[in-house]
């Protein structure tokens, strides 16, 4: 998580393509949600993205089992 956070702080992501260029396994959902696989896909990180001002909101961090119990588009 620290590595992802450090990278995200330095990132200049203006479009989903910018994220996909760095994180090819990232999944894009409705409501500008992006799902990142963390620690070799052991964990899921759901982030709400506001591309224009360049703001990321961490909405969820958990295991795959925990991720399966949420609605990532509304969390």
Short mmCIF file of C-alpha atoms in Angstrom, two decimals:
data_model
loop_
_atom_site.label_atom_id
_atom_site.label_comp_id
_atom_site.label_asym_id
_atom_site.label_seq_id
_atom_site.Cartn_x
_atom_site.Cartn_y
_atom_site.Cartn_z
CA UNK A 1 0.00 0.00 0.00
CA UNK A 2 2.81 2.39 0.78
CA UNK A 3 4.29 1.83 -2.66
CA UNK A 4 0.95 2.42 -4.37
CA UNK A 5 0.34 5.55 -2.29
CA UNK A 6 3.77 6.99 -3.08
CA UNK A 7 3.24 6.33 -6.78
CA UNK A 8 -0.28 7.82 -6.74
CA UNK A 9 0.97 10.98 -5.04
CA UNK A 10 3.47 11.54 -7.85
CA UNK A 11 1.10 10.51 -10.63
CA UNK A 12 -0.48 12.87 -13.11
CA UNK A 13 -3.49 10.82 -14.15
CA UNK A 14 -5.95 12.79 -16.30
CA UNK A 15 -7.73 9.88 -17.99
CA UNK A 16 -8.34 6.18 -17.41
CA UNK A 17 -5.75 5.52 -20.14
CA UNK A 18 -3.11 7.26 -17.99
CA UNK A 19 -3.84 4.83 -15.15
CA UNK A 20 -3.99 1.82 -17.47
CA UNK A 21 -0.58 2.70 -18.91
CA UNK A 22 0.96 2.22 -15.45
CA UNK A 23 -1.43 -0.36 -13.94
CA UNK A 24 -2.44 -2.72 -16.73
CA UNK A 25 -4.51 -4.87 -14.35
CA UNK A 26 -6.59 -1.95 -13.04
CA UNK A 27 -10.33 -2.33 -13.58
CA UNK A 28 -12.57 0.63 -14.34
CA UNK A 29 -16.12 0.74 -13.02
CA UNK A 30 -19.05 3.14 -13.10
CA UNK A 31 -18.93 6.36 -11.07
CA UNK A 32 -15.22 6.86 -11.86
CA UNK A 33 -14.20 3.96 -9.64
CA UNK A 34 -10.93 2.17 -10.27
CA UNK A 35 -10.03 -1.19 -8.71
CA UNK A 36 -6.35 -1.91 -8.16
CA UNK A 37 -4.91 -5.32 -7.30
CA UNK A 38 -2.50 -5.01 -4.37
CA UNK A 39 0.21 -7.41 -3.18
CA UNK A 40 0.06 -9.85 -6.04
CA UNK A 41 -3.74 -9.70 -6.18
CA UNK A 42 -4.17 -10.62 -2.48
CA UNK A 43 -6.02 -7.37 -1.79
CA UNK A 44 -8.31 -4.99 -3.65
CA UNK A 45 -8.17 -1.22 -3.48
CA UNK A 46 -11.15 0.79 -4.74
CA UNK A 47 -10.50 4.43 -5.54
CA UNK A 48 -12.91 7.13 -6.67
CA UNK A 49 -11.14 9.38 -9.16
CA UNK A 50 -11.78 13.01 -9.99
CA UNK A 51 -9.62 13.35 -13.08
CA UNK A 52 -9.94 17.09 -13.69
CA UNK A 53 -8.53 18.31 -10.38
CA UNK A 54 -6.42 15.13 -10.00
CA UNK A 55 -7.93 13.90 -6.74
CA UNK A 56 -8.14 10.28 -5.59
CA UNK A 57 -10.45 9.12 -2.81
CA UNK A 58 -9.68 5.73 -1.27
CA UNK A 59 -13.08 4.10 -0.79
CA UNK A 60 -12.15 0.52 0.14
CA UNK A 61 -9.18 -1.68 0.99
CA UNK A 62 -9.70 -5.37 1.68
CA UNK A 63 -9.31 -8.97 0.65
CA UNK A 64 -11.04 -10.45 -2.37
CA UNK A 65 -13.64 -12.05 -0.09
CA UNK A 66 -14.38 -8.68 1.50
CA UNK A 67 -14.47 -7.01 -1.93
CA UNK A 68 -17.05 -9.55 -3.12
CA UNK A 69 -19.43 -8.34 -0.37
CA UNK A 70 -19.46 -4.67 -1.44
CA UNK A 71 -20.81 -2.71 -4.37
CA UNK A 72 -17.65 -0.99 -5.58
CA UNK A 73 -19.62 1.44 -7.76
CA UNK A 74 -21.39 3.01 -4.80
CA UNK A 75 -19.01 2.62 -1.88
#
